[in-house]
Amino acid sequence: MSGSRRVQRVLPAAVLAAIVLGDLLSGRGQSLIGLLTMPPLLAATALGRRATVGYGLLALLAAVLIGVYDGQFAEGRLLAQSIRLVGVTLATVLAVGACTLRVRRDTHLAQLRTEAAANRAALRTAETLQLGLLGPPPEVDWLTTAVRYLPAGRHAQVGGDWYDAFGLPDGTTMLVIGDVAGHDAPAAATMAQVRGMLRAIASSAADSPATVLSTVDQVLADLDLHTLVTVAVATVSRDRDGTATVCWSNAGHPPPVLRCADGRVQLLDRPPERLLGVAPDVARSDHELSLHPGDTLLFYTDGLVERRTAPLDAGFAWLLQAVQAHGQGSLDQLCDELLAELGGRVDDDVALLAVRHPGVQPGLR
């Protein structure tokens, strides 16, 4: 117990004793009975209801005894003394009411602190488990990469968001960002299955991203895995002129963002195609663009741009502005700034995968 807390607990008794002693020392002609309203009020600020009631009764008893000692119950003074006693009684009632409210408030605050600590622990556990499922940050031979994962503050559970980057047998690099529906252990387990399945299919039969997505979708149907998955897949191959070619296909996932080395930013939105788990025989499309030295690609899950209080277009507009503002630094700085602008709490999990064509741009990582 702190020193100030100890002072608060003994203060009502000290005040009560001081008032009684002061009245006795001042002589029979003086009366300090009115000050006896203080001990129960002081008790209400630091002690429980029983102690507050106890100090109120002690104050009332002291008022009676002091009144007798000072002759306050003599004829002509009885009314004034009775008013003083009523005042002490009312002060006690008020003190008990105030104490009750304070105890309830303190109990509620303690409960909130306990729940907040439990939620923080659950979030740390969920983040650790999710990162364990995702594995170490992906590294590829020639692209600069950065990844981040931020769990949703209102779920405190593992989820279905994931990122991945790996080399293919033909020398190209595959980039993946995806999201399995749900925020629970089954969603995380399905995410791990789909992630491994996509890696195996892409590595064993390297083909276009659209073909990889179609094959994964068909396997999900063959295995009778009833789940919905949004995913964007891209391959990056180096060209002889120093540029790179990006080929990507998108199954219902938020479109990637391209930030060119000169600062121009664009959303790589194309006609939407169905997410996995709906119609495995649907035709899927590939799209291509050139990636120049210093250009940055950002893949992300919907938790980065979706807000319950704003339309999706507003989220995309914010993202483009933020990438333009912070994209000139390192990829780690870009990811950290994007998450920092979210304020630390999000409605849905957020996974980020940022890649950059390495060049001679000054200050770029």
mmCIF file of C-alpha atoms in Angstrom:
data_model
loop_
_atom_site.group_PDB
_atom_site.id
_atom_site.type_symbol
_atom_site.label_atom_id
_atom_site.label_comp_id
_atom_site.label_asym_id
_atom_site.label_seq_id
_atom_site.Cartn_x
_atom_site.Cartn_y
_atom_site.Cartn_z
ATOM 1 C CA MET A 1 0.000 0.000 0.000
ATOM 2 C CA SER A 2 1.371 3.434 -0.932
ATOM 3 C CA GLY A 3 1.997 6.158 1.611
ATOM 4 C CA SER A 4 -0.828 8.365 0.293
ATOM 5 C CA ARG A 5 -3.218 5.424 0.499
ATOM 6 C CA ARG A 6 -2.291 4.798 4.141
ATOM 7 C CA VAL A 7 -2.851 8.484 4.932
ATOM 8 C CA GLN A 8 -6.308 8.329 3.339
ATOM 9 C CA ARG A 9 -7.259 5.339 5.480
ATOM 10 C CA VAL A 10 -6.203 6.852 8.814
ATOM 11 C CA LEU A 11 -7.328 10.411 8.057
ATOM 12 C CA PRO A 12 -11.002 9.951 9.162
ATOM 13 C CA ALA A 13 -9.923 8.594 12.556
ATOM 14 C CA ALA A 14 -7.366 11.367 12.992
ATOM 15 C CA VAL A 15 -9.936 14.072 12.137
ATOM 16 C CA LEU A 16 -12.507 12.561 14.490
ATOM 17 C CA ALA A 17 -9.993 12.448 17.345
ATOM 18 C CA ALA A 18 -8.819 15.996 16.602
ATOM 19 C CA ILE A 19 -12.382 17.382 16.683
ATOM 20 C CA VAL A 20 -13.202 15.658 19.976
ATOM 21 C CA LEU A 21 -9.899 16.756 21.507
ATOM 22 C CA GLY A 22 -10.316 20.303 20.220
ATOM 23 C CA ASP A 23 -13.807 20.539 21.714
ATOM 24 C CA LEU A 24 -12.588 19.294 25.073
ATOM 25 C CA LEU A 25 -9.653 21.721 25.091
ATOM 26 C CA SER A 26 -11.795 24.688 24.072
ATOM 27 C CA GLY A 27 -13.959 24.346 27.185
ATOM 28 C CA ARG A 28 -17.628 23.763 27.822
ATOM 29 C CA GLY A 29 -18.698 27.062 26.351
ATOM 30 C CA GLN A 30 -17.504 26.170 22.827
ATOM 31 C CA SER A 31 -18.976 23.456 20.579
ATOM 32 C CA LEU A 32 -17.312 21.901 17.515
ATOM 33 C CA ILE A 33 -20.090 19.394 16.904
ATOM 34 C CA GLY A 34 -20.780 20.702 13.391
ATOM 35 C CA LEU A 35 -17.316 19.557 12.285
ATOM 36 C CA LEU A 36 -18.240 15.940 13.034
ATOM 37 C CA THR A 37 -19.791 15.688 9.561
ATOM 38 C CA MET A 38 -16.241 15.420 8.194
ATOM 39 C CA PRO A 39 -15.112 11.915 9.347
ATOM 40 C CA PRO A 40 -17.798 9.908 7.478
ATOM 41 C CA LEU A 41 -17.313 12.036 4.350
ATOM 42 C CA LEU A 42 -13.558 11.463 4.471
ATOM 43 C CA ALA A 43 -14.104 7.737 5.030
ATOM 44 C CA ALA A 44 -16.255 7.585 1.896
ATOM 45 C CA THR A 45 -13.286 8.664 -0.251
ATOM 46 C CA ALA A 46 -10.980 5.779 0.696
ATOM 47 C CA LEU A 47 -12.776 3.132 2.784
ATOM 48 C CA GLY A 48 -15.630 0.687 2.271
ATOM 49 C CA ARG A 49 -19.309 1.023 3.152
ATOM 50 C CA ARG A 50 -18.974 -0.675 6.544
ATOM 51 C CA ALA A 51 -16.133 1.599 7.597
ATOM 52 C CA THR A 52 -18.063 4.656 6.377
ATOM 53 C CA VAL A 53 -21.145 3.622 8.344
ATOM 54 C CA GLY A 54 -18.906 2.960 11.354
ATOM 55 C CA TYR A 55 -17.357 6.412 11.233
ATOM 56 C CA GLY A 56 -20.820 7.919 10.822
ATOM 57 C CA LEU A 57 -22.032 6.160 13.988
ATOM 58 C CA LEU A 58 -18.885 7.166 15.855
ATOM 59 C CA ALA A 59 -19.354 10.776 14.753
ATOM 60 C CA LEU A 60 -23.010 10.696 15.893
ATOM 61 C CA LEU A 61 -22.025 9.168 19.240
ATOM 62 C CA ALA A 62 -19.289 11.758 19.685
ATOM 63 C CA ALA A 63 -21.789 14.524 18.882
ATOM 64 C CA VAL A 64 -24.131 13.229 21.575
ATOM 65 C CA LEU A 65 -21.362 12.907 24.183
ATOM 66 C CA ILE A 66 -19.855 16.290 23.359
ATOM 67 C CA GLY A 67 -23.322 17.804 23.476
ATOM 68 C CA VAL A 68 -23.854 16.405 26.938
ATOM 69 C CA TYR A 69 -20.393 17.590 28.018
ATOM 70 C CA ASP A 70 -20.992 21.094 26.624
ATOM 71 C CA GLY A 71 -24.508 21.268 27.994
ATOM 72 C CA GLN A 72 -26.023 21.540 24.526
ATOM 73 C CA PHE A 73 -29.131 19.587 25.531
ATOM 74 C CA ALA A 74 -30.212 22.212 28.071
ATOM 75 C CA GLU A 75 -33.456 24.035 27.478
ATOM 76 C CA GLY A 76 -33.008 26.685 24.859
ATOM 77 C CA ARG A 77 -30.213 24.792 23.123
ATOM 78 C CA LEU A 78 -31.997 21.522 22.410
ATOM 79 C CA LEU A 79 -33.296 22.580 18.979
ATOM 80 C CA ALA A 80 -29.864 23.731 17.796
ATOM 81 C CA GLN A 81 -28.247 20.554 19.085
ATOM 82 C CA SER A 82 -30.908 18.410 17.415
ATOM 83 C CA ILE A 83 -30.216 20.163 14.091
ATOM 84 C CA ARG A 84 -26.506 19.411 14.515
ATOM 85 C CA LEU A 85 -27.266 15.729 15.130
ATOM 86 C CA VAL A 86 -29.517 15.621 12.080
ATOM 87 C CA GLY A 87 -26.687 17.214 10.085
ATOM 88 C CA VAL A 88 -24.240 14.513 11.206
ATOM 89 C CA THR A 89 -26.816 11.843 10.330
ATOM 90 C CA LEU A 90 -27.426 13.322 6.852
ATOM 91 C CA ALA A 91 -23.680 13.595 6.277
ATOM 92 C CA THR A 92 -23.384 9.899 7.115
ATOM 93 C CA VAL A 93 -26.180 8.966 4.687
ATOM 94 C CA LEU A 94 -24.591 11.034 1.922
ATOM 95 C CA ALA A 95 -21.188 9.538 2.686
ATOM 96 C CA VAL A 96 -22.558 5.989 2.455
ATOM 97 C CA GLY A 97 -24.211 6.798 -0.892
ATOM 98 C CA ALA A 98 -21.020 8.346 -2.262
ATOM 99 C CA CYS A 99 -18.995 5.397 -0.983
ATOM 100 C CA THR A 100 -21.353 2.949 -2.699
ATOM 101 C CA LEU A 101 -20.953 4.746 -6.026
ATOM 102 C CA ARG A 102 -17.166 4.897 -5.636
ATOM 103 C CA VAL A 103 -16.900 1.189 -4.805
ATOM 104 C CA ARG A 104 -19.046 0.292 -7.817
ATOM 105 C CA ARG A 105 -16.956 2.526 -10.049
ATOM 106 C CA ASP A 106 -13.697 1.080 -8.709
ATOM 107 C CA THR A 107 -15.020 -2.452 -9.201
ATOM 108 C CA HIS A 108 -16.039 -1.647 -12.764
ATOM 109 C CA LEU A 109 -12.672 -0.047 -13.530
ATOM 110 C CA ALA A 110 -10.854 -3.051 -12.063
ATOM 111 C CA GLN A 111 -12.964 -5.345 -14.222
ATOM 112 C CA LEU A 112 -12.199 -3.250 -17.306
ATOM 113 C CA ARG A 113 -8.470 -3.322 -16.511
ATOM 114 C CA THR A 114 -8.602 -7.093 -16.092
ATOM 115 C CA GLU A 115 -10.477 -7.520 -19.362
ATOM 116 C CA ALA A 116 -8.063 -5.170 -21.150
ATOM 117 C CA ALA A 117 -5.077 -7.139 -19.854
ATOM 118 C CA ALA A 118 -6.720 -10.400 -20.919
ATOM 119 C CA ASN A 119 -7.461 -8.981 -24.378
ATOM 120 C CA ARG A 120 -3.876 -7.772 -24.755
ATOM 121 C CA ALA A 121 -2.601 -11.203 -23.790
ATOM 122 C CA ALA A 122 -5.040 -12.870 -26.196
ATOM 123 C CA LEU A 123 -3.986 -10.534 -29.007
ATOM 124 C CA ARG A 124 -0.314 -11.293 -28.367
ATOM 125 C CA THR A 125 -1.060 -15.017 -28.363
ATOM 126 C CA ALA A 126 -3.135 -14.784 -31.544
ATOM 127 C CA GLU A 127 -0.446 -12.748 -33.282
ATOM 128 C CA THR A 128 2.254 -15.203 -32.212
ATOM 129 C CA LEU A 129 0.215 -18.179 -33.430
ATOM 130 C CA GLN A 130 -0.599 -16.458 -36.705
ATOM 131 C CA LEU A 131 3.030 -15.548 -37.342
ATOM 132 C CA GLY A 132 3.950 -19.133 -36.479
ATOM 133 C CA LEU A 133 1.551 -20.381 -39.146
ATOM 134 C CA LEU A 134 2.892 -17.862 -41.644
ATOM 135 C CA GLY A 135 6.498 -18.764 -40.914
ATOM 136 C CA PRO A 136 9.500 -16.418 -41.142
ATOM 137 C CA PRO A 137 9.325 -13.353 -43.412
ATOM 138 C CA PRO A 138 9.712 -14.501 -47.029
ATOM 139 C CA GLU A 139 12.986 -13.797 -48.788
ATOM 140 C CA VAL A 140 13.550 -13.916 -52.524
ATOM 141 C CA ASP A 141 16.770 -13.688 -54.482
ATOM 142 C CA TRP A 142 16.543 -10.253 -56.032
ATOM 143 C CA LEU A 143 13.400 -8.467 -54.889
ATOM 144 C CA THR A 144 13.318 -6.350 -51.740
ATOM 145 C CA THR A 145 10.409 -7.434 -49.524
ATOM 146 C CA ALA A 146 8.690 -6.464 -46.291
ATOM 147 C CA VAL A 147 5.710 -8.059 -44.547
ATOM 148 C CA ARG A 148 3.458 -7.194 -41.627
ATOM 149 C CA TYR A 149 0.565 -8.835 -39.822
ATOM 150 C CA LEU A 150 -1.814 -7.001 -37.471
ATOM 151 C CA PRO A 151 -4.636 -8.938 -35.732
ATOM 152 C CA ALA A 152 -8.056 -7.366 -35.342
ATOM 153 C CA GLY A 153 -8.550 -5.835 -31.904
ATOM 154 C CA ARG A 154 -12.115 -7.117 -31.554
ATOM 155 C CA HIS A 155 -11.370 -10.785 -32.348
ATOM 156 C CA ALA A 156 -8.207 -11.705 -30.430
ATOM 157 C CA GLN A 157 -8.093 -14.973 -32.384
ATOM 158 C CA VAL A 158 -6.068 -16.501 -35.171
ATOM 159 C CA GLY A 159 -7.510 -15.799 -38.595
ATOM 160 C CA GLY A 160 -7.266 -16.617 -42.267
ATOM 161 C CA ASP A 161 -5.043 -13.805 -43.608
ATOM 162 C CA TRP A 162 -1.690 -14.772 -45.099
ATOM 163 C CA TYR A 163 1.151 -13.588 -47.308
ATOM 164 C CA ASP A 164 3.816 -15.550 -49.163
ATOM 165 C CA ALA A 165 6.701 -15.092 -51.585
ATOM 166 C CA PHE A 166 8.849 -17.859 -53.041
ATOM 167 C CA GLY A 167 10.915 -18.775 -56.060
ATOM 168 C CA LEU A 168 9.634 -21.060 -58.807
ATOM 169 C CA PRO A 169 11.621 -23.659 -60.760
ATOM 170 C CA ASP A 170 11.645 -21.480 -63.890
ATOM 171 C CA GLY A 171 13.447 -18.696 -62.015
ATOM 172 C CA THR A 172 10.469 -16.406 -61.499
ATOM 173 C CA THR A 173 9.198 -15.270 -58.128
ATOM 174 C CA MET A 174 5.629 -15.848 -56.971
ATOM 175 C CA LEU A 175 3.884 -13.375 -54.658
ATOM 176 C CA VAL A 176 0.704 -14.302 -52.801
ATOM 177 C CA ILE A 177 -1.709 -12.445 -50.540
ATOM 178 C CA GLY A 178 -4.895 -14.133 -49.381
ATOM 179 C CA ASP A 179 -7.706 -14.259 -46.862
ATOM 180 C CA VAL A 180 -9.810 -17.235 -45.781
ATOM 181 C CA ALA A 181 -13.236 -16.285 -44.432
ATOM 182 C CA GLY A 182 -13.487 -16.440 -40.634
ATOM 183 C CA HIS A 183 -11.644 -15.447 -37.457
ATOM 184 C CA ASP A 184 -11.129 -18.701 -35.617
ATOM 185 C CA ALA A 185 -8.989 -21.819 -35.466
ATOM 186 C CA PRO A 186 -10.762 -23.538 -38.418
ATOM 187 C CA ALA A 187 -10.098 -20.470 -40.589
ATOM 188 C CA ALA A 188 -6.432 -20.518 -39.611
ATOM 189 C CA ALA A 189 -6.205 -24.260 -40.315
ATOM 190 C CA THR A 190 -7.831 -23.810 -43.726
ATOM 191 C CA MET A 191 -5.471 -20.917 -44.427
ATOM 192 C CA ALA A 192 -2.479 -23.164 -43.731
ATOM 193 C CA GLN A 193 -3.936 -25.826 -46.046
ATOM 194 C CA VAL A 194 -4.617 -23.398 -48.885
ATOM 195 C CA ARG A 195 -1.229 -21.721 -48.465
ATOM 196 C CA GLY A 196 0.608 -25.049 -48.668
ATOM 197 C CA MET A 197 -1.612 -26.256 -51.499
ATOM 198 C CA LEU A 198 -0.949 -23.123 -53.560
ATOM 199 C CA ARG A 199 2.800 -23.411 -52.993
ATOM 200 C CA ALA A 200 2.804 -27.049 -54.084
ATOM 201 C CA ILE A 201 0.708 -26.438 -57.190
ATOM 202 C CA ALA A 202 2.754 -23.391 -58.244
ATOM 203 C CA SER A 203 6.086 -25.166 -57.686
ATOM 204 C CA SER A 204 5.190 -28.474 -59.349
ATOM 205 C CA ALA A 205 3.494 -27.058 -62.425
ATOM 206 C CA ALA A 206 4.749 -23.520 -62.850
ATOM 207 C CA ASP A 207 2.222 -21.757 -65.016
ATOM 208 C CA SER A 208 0.363 -18.480 -65.139
ATOM 209 C CA PRO A 209 -1.212 -17.115 -61.932
ATOM 210 C CA ALA A 210 -4.687 -17.606 -63.422
ATOM 211 C CA THR A 211 -3.985 -21.289 -64.010
ATOM 212 C CA VAL A 212 -2.634 -21.683 -60.477
ATOM 213 C CA LEU A 213 -5.779 -20.130 -59.021
ATOM 214 C CA SER A 214 -8.055 -22.299 -61.171
ATOM 215 C CA THR A 215 -6.183 -25.428 -60.105
ATOM 216 C CA VAL A 216 -6.368 -24.504 -56.415
ATOM 217 C CA ASP A 217 -10.080 -23.789 -56.773
ATOM 218 C CA GLN A 218 -10.655 -27.194 -58.380
ATOM 219 C CA VAL A 219 -8.663 -28.989 -55.665
ATOM 220 C CA LEU A 220 -10.721 -27.257 -52.969
ATOM 221 C CA ALA A 221 -13.870 -28.539 -54.658
ATOM 222 C CA ASP A 222 -12.427 -32.062 -55.063
ATOM 223 C CA LEU A 223 -11.484 -32.159 -51.361
ATOM 224 C CA ASP A 224 -14.962 -30.917 -50.466
ATOM 225 C CA LEU A 225 -13.505 -27.986 -48.531
ATOM 226 C CA HIS A 226 -16.439 -25.634 -48.195
ATOM 227 C CA THR A 227 -14.645 -22.358 -47.653
ATOM 228 C CA LEU A 228 -14.399 -18.950 -49.299
ATOM 229 C CA VAL A 229 -10.982 -17.565 -50.125
ATOM 230 C CA THR A 230 -9.947 -14.267 -51.681
ATOM 231 C CA VAL A 231 -6.427 -14.313 -53.066
ATOM 232 C CA ALA A 232 -4.183 -12.396 -55.435
ATOM 233 C CA VAL A 233 -1.249 -14.204 -57.067
ATOM 234 C CA ALA A 234 1.561 -12.615 -59.075
ATOM 235 C CA THR A 235 4.739 -13.796 -60.739
ATOM 236 C CA VAL A 236 7.731 -11.493 -61.231
ATOM 237 C CA SER A 237 10.402 -12.247 -63.824
ATOM 238 C CA ARG A 238 13.526 -10.244 -64.566
ATOM 239 C CA ASP A 239 14.044 -8.859 -68.043
ATOM 240 C CA ARG A 240 17.371 -8.241 -69.749
ATOM 241 C CA ASP A 241 16.840 -4.495 -69.970
ATOM 242 C CA GLY A 242 16.781 -4.145 -66.177
ATOM 243 C CA THR A 243 13.016 -4.045 -65.833
ATOM 244 C CA ALA A 244 10.786 -6.859 -64.621
ATOM 245 C CA THR A 245 7.482 -8.244 -65.806
ATOM 246 C CA VAL A 246 4.668 -8.764 -63.336
ATOM 247 C CA CYS A 247 1.851 -11.123 -64.254
ATOM 248 C CA TRP A 248 -1.011 -11.358 -61.808
ATOM 249 C CA SER A 249 -4.492 -12.761 -61.332
ATOM 250 C CA ASN A 250 -7.001 -11.756 -58.698
ATOM 251 C CA ALA A 251 -9.713 -13.965 -57.176
ATOM 252 C CA GLY A 252 -11.991 -11.480 -55.434
ATOM 253 C CA HIS A 253 -9.164 -9.837 -53.463
ATOM 254 C CA PRO A 254 -8.535 -6.080 -53.001
ATOM 255 C CA PRO A 255 -6.391 -4.885 -55.933
ATOM 256 C CA PRO A 256 -2.649 -4.328 -55.443
ATOM 257 C CA VAL A 257 -1.147 -0.844 -55.439
ATOM 258 C CA LEU A 258 1.736 0.190 -57.699
ATOM 259 C CA ARG A 259 3.959 3.104 -56.703
ATOM 260 C CA CYS A 260 6.340 4.077 -59.449
ATOM 261 C CA ALA A 261 9.811 5.351 -58.695
ATOM 262 C CA ASP A 262 8.760 8.837 -59.835
ATOM 263 C CA GLY A 263 5.991 8.952 -57.208
ATOM 264 C CA ARG A 264 2.969 8.093 -59.363
ATOM 265 C CA VAL A 265 0.526 5.739 -57.625
ATOM 266 C CA GLN A 266 -2.209 3.609 -59.113
ATOM 267 C CA LEU A 267 -4.636 0.925 -58.023
ATOM 268 C CA LEU A 268 -4.275 -2.190 -60.166
ATOM 269 C CA ASP A 269 -8.010 -2.748 -60.349
ATOM 270 C CA ARG A 270 -9.308 -4.924 -63.154
ATOM 271 C CA PRO A 271 -12.765 -6.400 -63.846
ATOM 272 C CA PRO A 272 -13.545 -8.398 -60.666
ATOM 273 C CA GLU A 273 -13.346 -12.180 -60.774
ATOM 274 C CA ARG A 274 -14.896 -14.675 -58.388
ATOM 275 C CA LEU A 275 -13.200 -15.684 -55.180
ATOM 276 C CA LEU A 276 -12.166 -19.308 -54.629
ATOM 277 C CA GLY A 277 -14.764 -21.714 -53.314
ATOM 278 C CA VAL A 278 -17.701 -20.507 -55.425
ATOM 279 C CA ALA A 279 -17.373 -21.876 -58.955
ATOM 280 C CA PRO A 280 -14.199 -23.886 -59.692
ATOM 281 C CA ASP A 281 -14.885 -23.998 -63.436
ATOM 282 C CA VAL A 282 -14.963 -20.215 -63.853
ATOM 283 C CA ALA A 283 -12.502 -18.727 -66.340
ATOM 284 C CA ARG A 284 -9.752 -16.565 -64.838
ATOM 285 C CA SER A 285 -7.596 -13.870 -66.420
ATOM 286 C CA ASP A 286 -3.953 -12.833 -66.236
ATOM 287 C CA HIS A 287 -2.777 -9.218 -66.354
ATOM 288 C CA GLU A 288 0.713 -7.866 -66.995
ATOM 289 C CA LEU A 289 2.738 -4.742 -66.296
ATOM 290 C CA SER A 290 6.382 -3.701 -66.332
ATOM 291 C CA LEU A 291 8.146 -3.098 -63.034
ATOM 292 C CA HIS A 292 11.017 -0.619 -63.288
ATOM 293 C CA PRO A 293 13.896 -0.130 -60.832
ATOM 294 C CA GLY A 294 12.574 1.658 -57.757
ATOM 295 C CA ASP A 295 8.935 0.673 -58.412
ATOM 296 C CA THR A 296 6.992 -0.735 -55.452
ATOM 297 C CA LEU A 297 4.091 -3.176 -55.344
ATOM 298 C CA LEU A 298 1.890 -3.401 -52.258
ATOM 299 C CA PHE A 299 -0.367 -6.390 -51.616
ATOM 300 C CA TYR A 300 -2.725 -6.286 -48.633
ATOM 301 C CA THR A 301 -5.850 -7.835 -47.133
ATOM 302 C CA ASP A 302 -9.185 -6.053 -46.814
ATOM 303 C CA GLY A 303 -8.679 -5.081 -43.165
ATOM 304 C CA LEU A 304 -6.388 -2.294 -44.369
ATOM 305 C CA VAL A 305 -9.064 -0.453 -46.345
ATOM 306 C CA GLU A 306 -12.467 -1.606 -45.069
ATOM 307 C CA ARG A 307 -14.179 0.582 -42.448
ATOM 308 C CA ARG A 308 -17.603 0.069 -40.923
ATOM 309 C CA THR A 309 -18.165 3.841 -40.979
ATOM 310 C CA ALA A 310 -16.930 4.631 -44.503
ATOM 311 C CA PRO A 311 -17.378 3.301 -48.053
ATOM 312 C CA LEU A 312 -14.703 1.099 -49.588
ATOM 313 C CA ASP A 313 -13.784 3.774 -52.145
ATOM 314 C CA ALA A 314 -12.775 6.037 -49.255
ATOM 315 C CA GLY A 315 -10.451 3.310 -47.997
ATOM 316 C CA PHE A 316 -8.810 2.960 -51.401
ATOM 317 C CA ALA A 317 -8.425 6.724 -51.701
ATOM 318 C CA TRP A 318 -6.741 6.864 -48.288
ATOM 319 C CA LEU A 319 -4.419 3.995 -49.216
ATOM 320 C CA LEU A 320 -3.283 5.610 -52.461
ATOM 321 C CA GLN A 321 -2.583 8.877 -50.669
ATOM 322 C CA ALA A 322 -0.694 7.108 -47.851
ATOM 323 C CA VAL A 323 1.426 5.031 -50.256
ATOM 324 C CA GLN A 324 2.292 8.148 -52.236
ATOM 325 C CA ALA A 325 3.245 10.014 -49.054
ATOM 326 C CA HIS A 326 5.320 7.270 -47.423
ATOM 327 C CA GLY A 327 6.478 5.160 -50.361
ATOM 328 C CA GLN A 328 9.724 7.033 -50.939
ATOM 329 C CA GLY A 329 11.336 5.452 -47.855
ATOM 330 C CA SER A 330 12.163 1.835 -47.148
ATOM 331 C CA LEU A 331 9.528 -0.882 -47.415
ATOM 332 C CA ASP A 332 9.659 -1.408 -43.657
ATOM 333 C CA GLN A 333 8.949 2.275 -43.139
ATOM 334 C CA LEU A 334 6.070 2.140 -45.624
ATOM 335 C CA CYS A 335 4.422 -0.818 -43.858
ATOM 336 C CA ASP A 336 4.922 0.720 -40.428
ATOM 337 C CA GLU A 337 3.470 4.061 -41.515
ATOM 338 C CA LEU A 338 0.390 2.409 -43.019
ATOM 339 C CA LEU A 339 -0.313 0.489 -39.819
ATOM 340 C CA ALA A 340 0.435 3.557 -37.698
ATOM 341 C CA GLU A 341 -2.213 5.551 -39.566
ATOM 342 C CA LEU A 342 -4.761 2.890 -38.577
ATOM 343 C CA GLY A 343 -4.256 3.860 -34.941
ATOM 344 C CA GLY A 344 -3.327 0.357 -33.748
ATOM 345 C CA ARG A 345 -6.868 -1.056 -33.764
ATOM 346 C CA VAL A 346 -8.614 -2.492 -36.821
ATOM 347 C CA ASP A 347 -11.973 -4.127 -37.464
ATOM 348 C CA ASP A 348 -10.374 -6.978 -39.405
ATOM 349 C CA ASP A 349 -6.964 -8.617 -39.591
ATOM 350 C CA VAL A 350 -4.394 -6.894 -41.800
ATOM 351 C CA ALA A 351 -1.644 -8.641 -43.748
ATOM 352 C CA LEU A 352 0.825 -6.676 -45.863
ATOM 353 C CA LEU A 353 3.319 -7.788 -48.503
ATOM 354 C CA ALA A 354 5.420 -5.029 -50.059
ATOM 355 C CA VAL A 355 7.978 -5.707 -52.806
ATOM 356 C CA ARG A 356 10.312 -3.390 -54.670
ATOM 357 C CA HIS A 357 12.407 -3.729 -57.775
ATOM 358 C CA PRO A 358 15.869 -2.863 -56.453
ATOM 359 C CA GLY A 359 17.507 0.045 -58.207
ATOM 360 C CA VAL A 360 19.929 2.866 -57.664
ATOM 361 C CA GLN A 361 17.325 5.200 -56.233
ATOM 362 C CA PRO A 362 18.961 7.054 -53.292
ATOM 363 C CA GLY A 363 17.593 6.218 -49.873
ATOM 364 C CA LEU A 364 15.708 3.140 -51.076
ATOM 365 C CA ARG A 365 16.126 -0.209 -49.382
#
